[in-house]
Amino acid sequence: MSTPEKEITIYDIARALNISAATVSRALMDHPSVNINTKKRVQEAAQEMGYRSNQMASNLRKRKSNIIGIIVGNLNSSFMSNVIAGVEKELSDAGYNLIISQSLDNINKEINIAQAMYNNRVDGLLVSLAYETENADHFESFVKRGIPLVYFDRVWPHPQCPGIEIDNVKAAYDITEHLVTQGCKRIAHVTAYRLSSVAADRFAGFKKALEDYQMTFDENLLIQTDLTLQAGIDAAKQILAMENRPDAVFVTNDACAVSCMQELKRNGIRIPQDIAFAGFNNDTEASIIEPNLTTVDYKGYQMGEVAAQILLDRLNQTDNGLLKTSNKLIQPSEIIIRDSSLKRK
Amino acid sequence: MSTPEKEITIYDIARALNISAATVSRALMDHPSVNINTKKRVQEAAQEMGYRSNQMASNLRKRKSNIIGIIVGNLNSSFMSNVIAGVEKELSDAGYNLIISQSLDNINKEINIAQAMYNNRVDGLLVSLAYETENADHFESFVKRGIPLVYFDRVWPHPQCPGIEIDNVKAAYDITEHLVTQGCKRIAHVTAYRLSSVAADRFAGFKKALEDYQMTFDENLLIQTDLTLQAGIDAAKQILAMENRPDAVFVTNDACAVSCMQELKRNGIRIPQDIAFAGFNNDTEASIIEPNLTTVDYKGYQMGEVAAQILLDRLNQTDNGLLKTSNKLIQPSEIIIRDSSLKRK
């Protein structure tokens, strides 16, 4: 490995090309007073010698890094891949680079990443909060400096930070209602350990639907997990061990629903005849598992595009008034009914 | 939105606390001459007022940002999620934050991201190259400055940059041999448009196995695509339209293999009886599709851990000699035989 060289300055480039440092500086800033051949020579030398523009000084001048940060709980889902694809599309078109970090749903990691992104002067930030997060104080430094911050999916209500989400209560209500109208009487709910924001809203929608259909919710049918693939298997084992098994399961994410279904199938349970299934997110797995999984679809790509557009509007101060009266944006979602829940075909 | 405030300096903090700027500076650097209560007050004020350490000056002093960058072709696979999880684990333990960018397999985007990461002074870089990339000149600036760079999966041979990969030729050979020993006579290969690095190696292993079994490769059975889900569907349509259909298909990634299988199944093709299938990567989908997909497993999590360890060793200059004689590290891979290829059960 080579020894780190000292920082290359415009003076080094000037010396190498035998021109003045002022000319180098102007050439690097693409100043019209420098002729095009000189600019080319300077730019080539800068590249060749490994010159780094003084990002800090340049930021202070322009207050721009051209970098947008995004912090997500976990990258490991097709939903989140789609969100990021939508964000990338919008930002690339606008000449920004995207840097991504995941909190792994850990509040301490989220705090550290937020600090690192702040210190590295991202021009704007997109955030879907960690499951664990119970307040958003660690993002206040962005707000104070006027760095645009847009929440999506797992949002935090804040007068200066728009939030883009779906109506989780309604979606969970609709999917539960669908299970009820299929004749399901004992519906289990597999959800997160911590019933915060998204998970709480889905649970609320689930319970509301049961209430509206005069069904009492059996506490024994609430299965709280960390929502991993392994958690799906464990939930299946828990269900198999029950004396009075559910006739339907509504899982708050598809990945966990699919692994739960697979384990039940391995144990001879017929889906949907014995137990109907519904998930959430419309991840790729949902249309691969047999029977295909009934789920809630919401467009990650579109959510990413909208979040990025709002961020760009704020950066360019071209806010079109969309968020003047409210800073909460509800994206559409719809339930996709597939064979896993169709008891009455 | 609040107006951007001017940059907070140590002088502002000094004024607010009615102490000297020198004390503020020492307190922020955790200097032993400052008493603990003062340090605490300074740190709280710094946080409260939105002070950002002068990252640039601090970097020049310490030459450290505590940020590692990773550039990948595309985040959208469970393999890559696992790699990143392994990297995160190692870096978190060592006190580094990870920032991630995807090139979307586009060379121009890769060049821009590399430049942005360079300007933002990452302490080290992990790279899996874009499909399109045909040389690695755009990473030379890192090498020149002695910033450790480690390639993984899609690597570039470079005397100063270790590369971690699997033996793609051998893995493709083994899986093709398996199909041959199952009695398959006409094996199609679905791969990338551009046969560079990984795709080329897999194609080479595939052809070598056919040769060794005295089978001639029919050029009509080479299907080149962009390896997306849609490409899998298109490949299936191409196969269905063939007069002389293949009796097996080896696809160079699982996601594309699965969507191809689904489309063939929708058209009444029995797998493996009519057409046997093999994929590559052991993505989640491979064990959800029915029949489950025969594939090549290589541990993304472990590859990420190893890549990060090598990077940390270089950063800490604790290189243990592992890469002294060779800078190419071959990770193990194995073929996982499942029902999609078992014609002879």
Coordinates of C-alpha atoms in Angstrom, one line a residue, chain A residues 86-335:
Chain A
G86 CA -37.7 6.0 -7.0
V87 CA -35.6 8.4 -5.0
E88 CA -32.5 7.7 -7.2
K89 CA -34.5 8.4 -10.3
E90 CA -35.6 11.8 -9.2
L91 CA -32.3 12.8 -7.7
S92 CA -30.2 11.7 -10.6
D93 CA -32.3 13.7 -13.0
A94 CA -31.7 16.7 -10.7
G95 CA -27.9 16.1 -10.5
Y96 CA -27.7 14.8 -7.0
N97 CA -25.9 11.8 -5.6
L98 CA -27.7 9.6 -3.0
I99 CA -26.0 8.1 0.0
I100 CA -27.9 5.5 1.9
S101 CA -27.5 4.3 5.5
Q102 CA -29.5 1.8 7.4
S103 CA -30.3 2.1 11.1
L104 CA -31.0 -1.6 11.4
D105 CA -34.0 -0.4 13.4
N106 CA -31.6 0.6 16.2
I107 CA -32.1 4.0 17.8
N108 CA -28.4 4.5 18.7
K109 CA -27.3 3.6 15.2
E110 CA -29.8 6.0 13.8
I111 CA -28.4 8.8 16.0
N112 CA -24.9 8.1 14.9
I113 CA -25.8 8.0 11.2
A114 CA -27.8 11.3 11.5
Q115 CA -24.7 12.9 13.1
A116 CA -22.4 11.6 10.4
M117 CA -24.7 12.8 7.6
Y118 CA -25.0 16.2 9.4
N119 CA -21.3 16.6 9.7
N120 CA -20.9 15.6 6.0
R121 CA -23.3 18.3 5.1
V122 CA -25.8 16.5 3.0
D123 CA -28.0 19.0 1.3
G124 CA -31.2 17.2 2.4
L125 CA -32.3 14.2 4.2
L126 CA -35.0 11.5 3.7
V127 CA -35.8 9.4 6.7
S128 CA -37.9 6.3 7.5
L129 CA -37.5 5.9 11.3
A130 CA -36.2 2.9 13.1
Y131 CA -38.8 0.7 14.8
E132 CA -37.2 1.6 18.1
T133 CA -37.3 5.3 17.6
E134 CA -39.7 7.1 20.1
N135 CA -38.7 10.7 19.4
A136 CA -36.9 12.6 16.6
D137 CA -34.7 15.0 18.7
H138 CA -31.6 13.7 16.9
F139 CA -32.9 15.2 13.6
E140 CA -33.5 18.7 15.2
S141 CA -30.1 19.9 14.1
F142 CA -31.1 19.6 10.5
V143 CA -34.3 21.5 11.1
K144 CA -32.4 24.2 12.9
R145 CA -30.0 24.7 10.0
G146 CA -32.8 24.7 7.5
I147 CA -31.6 21.5 5.8
P148 CA -34.8 20.0 4.3
L149 CA -35.9 16.8 5.9
V150 CA -38.7 14.6 4.6
Y151 CA -40.0 11.6 6.4
F152 CA -41.6 8.7 4.6
D153 CA -43.3 5.4 5.5
R154 CA -42.3 5.5 9.2
V155 CA -42.8 9.2 9.8
W156 CA -42.5 11.7 12.7
P157 CA -45.1 14.5 12.9
H158 CA -43.2 17.8 12.7
P159 CA -44.4 21.2 11.5
Q160 CA -41.4 21.8 9.3
C161 CA -40.8 18.2 8.0
P162 CA -43.3 16.7 5.6
G163 CA -44.2 13.1 6.0
I164 CA -45.3 10.7 3.3
E165 CA -47.2 7.6 4.4
I166 CA -50.1 5.4 3.6
D167 CA -53.3 5.1 5.7
N168 CA -52.2 2.0 7.6
V169 CA -55.3 2.0 9.8
K170 CA -57.6 1.8 6.8
A171 CA -55.5 -0.7 4.9
A172 CA -55.4 -3.1 7.9
Y173 CA -59.1 -2.5 8.4
D174 CA -59.8 -3.4 4.7
I175 CA -57.8 -6.6 4.7
T176 CA -59.3 -7.7 8.0
E177 CA -62.7 -7.0 6.7
H178 CA -61.9 -9.2 3.7
L179 CA -60.9 -12.1 6.0
V180 CA -64.1 -11.7 8.0
T181 CA -66.2 -11.7 4.8
Q182 CA -64.5 -14.9 3.8
G183 CA -66.0 -16.5 6.9
C184 CA -62.9 -16.3 9.2
K185 CA -63.9 -16.3 12.9
R186 CA -60.6 -16.5 14.8
I187 CA -58.1 -14.2 13.2
A188 CA -54.5 -14.1 14.6
H189 CA -52.3 -11.0 14.1
V190 CA -48.6 -11.3 13.8
T191 CA -46.9 -8.0 14.4
A192 CA -43.8 -6.3 15.9
Y193 CA -42.7 -6.4 19.6
R194 CA -43.0 -2.7 19.8
L195 CA -46.4 -1.4 18.7
S196 CA -45.1 2.0 17.5
S197 CA -46.4 4.1 14.6
V198 CA -46.9 1.7 11.6
A199 CA -47.4 -1.4 13.6
A200 CA -49.8 0.4 16.0
D201 CA -51.8 1.8 13.2
R202 CA -52.2 -1.6 11.5
F203 CA -53.2 -3.2 14.8
A204 CA -55.7 -0.5 15.4
G205 CA -57.3 -1.0 11.9
F206 CA -57.4 -4.8 12.6
K207 CA -59.2 -4.4 15.9
K208 CA -61.6 -1.8 14.6
A209 CA -62.7 -4.2 11.8
L210 CA -63.3 -6.9 14.3
E211 CA -65.3 -4.5 16.5
D212 CA -67.4 -3.4 13.6
Y213 CA -68.2 -7.0 12.9
Q214 CA -69.1 -7.7 16.5
M215 CA -66.1 -10.1 16.9
T216 CA -64.1 -10.1 20.1
F217 CA -60.4 -10.1 19.8
D218 CA -58.7 -13.0 21.6
E219 CA -55.5 -11.7 23.2
N220 CA -54.0 -15.2 22.7
L221 CA -54.1 -14.6 19.0
L222 CA -51.8 -11.6 19.1
I223 CA -48.3 -12.8 18.3
Q224 CA -45.5 -10.3 18.8
T225 CA -42.2 -10.9 17.0
D226 CA -39.2 -9.2 15.5
L227 CA -40.8 -9.8 12.0
T228 CA -37.8 -11.7 10.6
L229 CA -38.0 -14.9 8.5
Q230 CA -37.2 -16.9 11.6
A231 CA -40.0 -15.1 13.5
G232 CA -42.4 -16.4 10.8
I233 CA -41.3 -19.9 11.5
D234 CA -41.6 -19.4 15.3
A235 CA -45.1 -17.9 14.9
A236 CA -46.1 -21.0 12.9
K237 CA -44.8 -23.3 15.7
Q238 CA -46.8 -21.2 18.2
I239 CA -49.9 -21.6 16.1
L240 CA -49.4 -25.3 15.7
A241 CA -49.1 -25.7 19.4
M242 CA -52.4 -23.9 20.1
E243 CA -55.4 -25.9 21.4
N244 CA -57.8 -23.6 19.7
R245 CA -56.1 -22.6 16.4
P246 CA -56.9 -19.5 14.4
D247 CA -58.6 -19.9 11.0
A248 CA -56.8 -16.9 9.6
V249 CA -53.6 -15.0 10.1
F250 CA -52.9 -11.4 9.3
V251 CA -49.2 -10.7 9.3
T252 CA -47.9 -7.1 9.3
N253 CA -45.3 -7.9 6.6
D254 CA -45.0 -10.3 3.7
A255 CA -41.6 -11.8 4.3
C256 CA -42.6 -13.0 7.8
A257 CA -46.0 -14.1 6.4
V258 CA -44.4 -16.2 3.7
S259 CA -42.0 -18.0 6.1
C260 CA -44.9 -18.6 8.5
M261 CA -46.9 -20.1 5.6
Q262 CA -44.0 -22.3 4.5
E263 CA -43.6 -23.8 8.0
L264 CA -47.4 -24.4 8.4
K265 CA -47.4 -26.1 4.9
R266 CA -44.5 -28.4 6.0
N267 CA -46.7 -29.4 8.9
G268 CA -49.7 -30.3 6.7
I269 CA -51.8 -27.2 7.2
R270 CA -53.8 -26.4 4.1
I271 CA -53.9 -22.7 3.1
P272 CA -56.5 -21.2 2.9
Q273 CA -58.8 -24.1 3.8
D274 CA -57.4 -24.6 7.3
I275 CA -55.9 -21.2 7.8
A276 CA -56.3 -18.2 5.5
F277 CA -53.4 -15.8 5.2
A278 CA -52.9 -12.1 4.5
G279 CA -49.7 -10.0 4.6
F280 CA -48.6 -6.4 4.0
N281 CA -46.3 -4.7 1.4
N282 CA -46.8 -6.8 -1.7
D283 CA -43.1 -7.9 -1.7
T284 CA -41.8 -10.1 -4.5
E285 CA -42.2 -13.3 -2.3
A286 CA -46.0 -12.7 -2.1
S287 CA -46.5 -13.6 -5.7
I288 CA -44.1 -16.6 -5.6
I289 CA -45.4 -18.5 -2.6
E290 CA -48.2 -21.0 -3.3
P291 CA -50.9 -20.2 -2.8
N292 CA -50.1 -16.6 -3.7
L293 CA -50.4 -14.2 -0.7
T294 CA -53.2 -11.7 -0.3
T295 CA -51.5 -8.4 0.8
V296 CA -51.6 -4.7 0.8
D297 CA -49.9 -3.1 -2.1
Y298 CA -48.4 0.4 -1.9
K299 CA -46.0 1.7 -4.4
G300 CA -42.6 2.0 -3.0
Y301 CA -41.2 3.4 -6.2
Q302 CA -43.9 6.1 -6.2
M303 CA -43.4 6.9 -2.5
G304 CA -39.7 7.4 -3.2
E305 CA -40.3 9.6 -6.2
V306 CA -42.8 11.8 -4.2
A307 CA -40.5 12.1 -1.2
A308 CA -37.6 13.1 -3.4
Q309 CA -39.7 15.6 -5.4
I310 CA -40.8 17.3 -2.1
L311 CA -37.2 17.4 -1.0
L312 CA -36.1 18.9 -4.3
D313 CA -38.9 21.5 -4.1
R314 CA -37.7 22.6 -0.7
L315 CA -34.1 22.7 -1.9
N316 CA -35.0 24.8 -4.9
Q317 CA -37.6 26.7 -2.9
T318 CA -40.1 25.9 -5.5
D319 CA -42.6 24.5 -3.0
N320 CA -45.7 24.5 -5.0
G321 CA -48.0 25.0 -2.1
L322 CA -48.9 21.3 -1.9
L323 CA -47.8 21.2 1.7
K324 CA -48.7 24.6 2.8
T325 CA -51.9 23.7 4.6
S326 CA -50.8 20.2 5.8
N327 CA -47.5 18.5 5.8
K328 CA -48.9 15.0 5.8
L329 CA -49.2 13.3 2.5
I330 CA -51.2 10.1 2.3
Q331 CA -50.2 7.8 -0.6
P332 CA -52.7 5.4 -2.0
S333 CA -52.7 1.7 -1.1
E334 CA -54.9 -1.1 -2.1
I335 CA -55.5 -4.7 -1.0

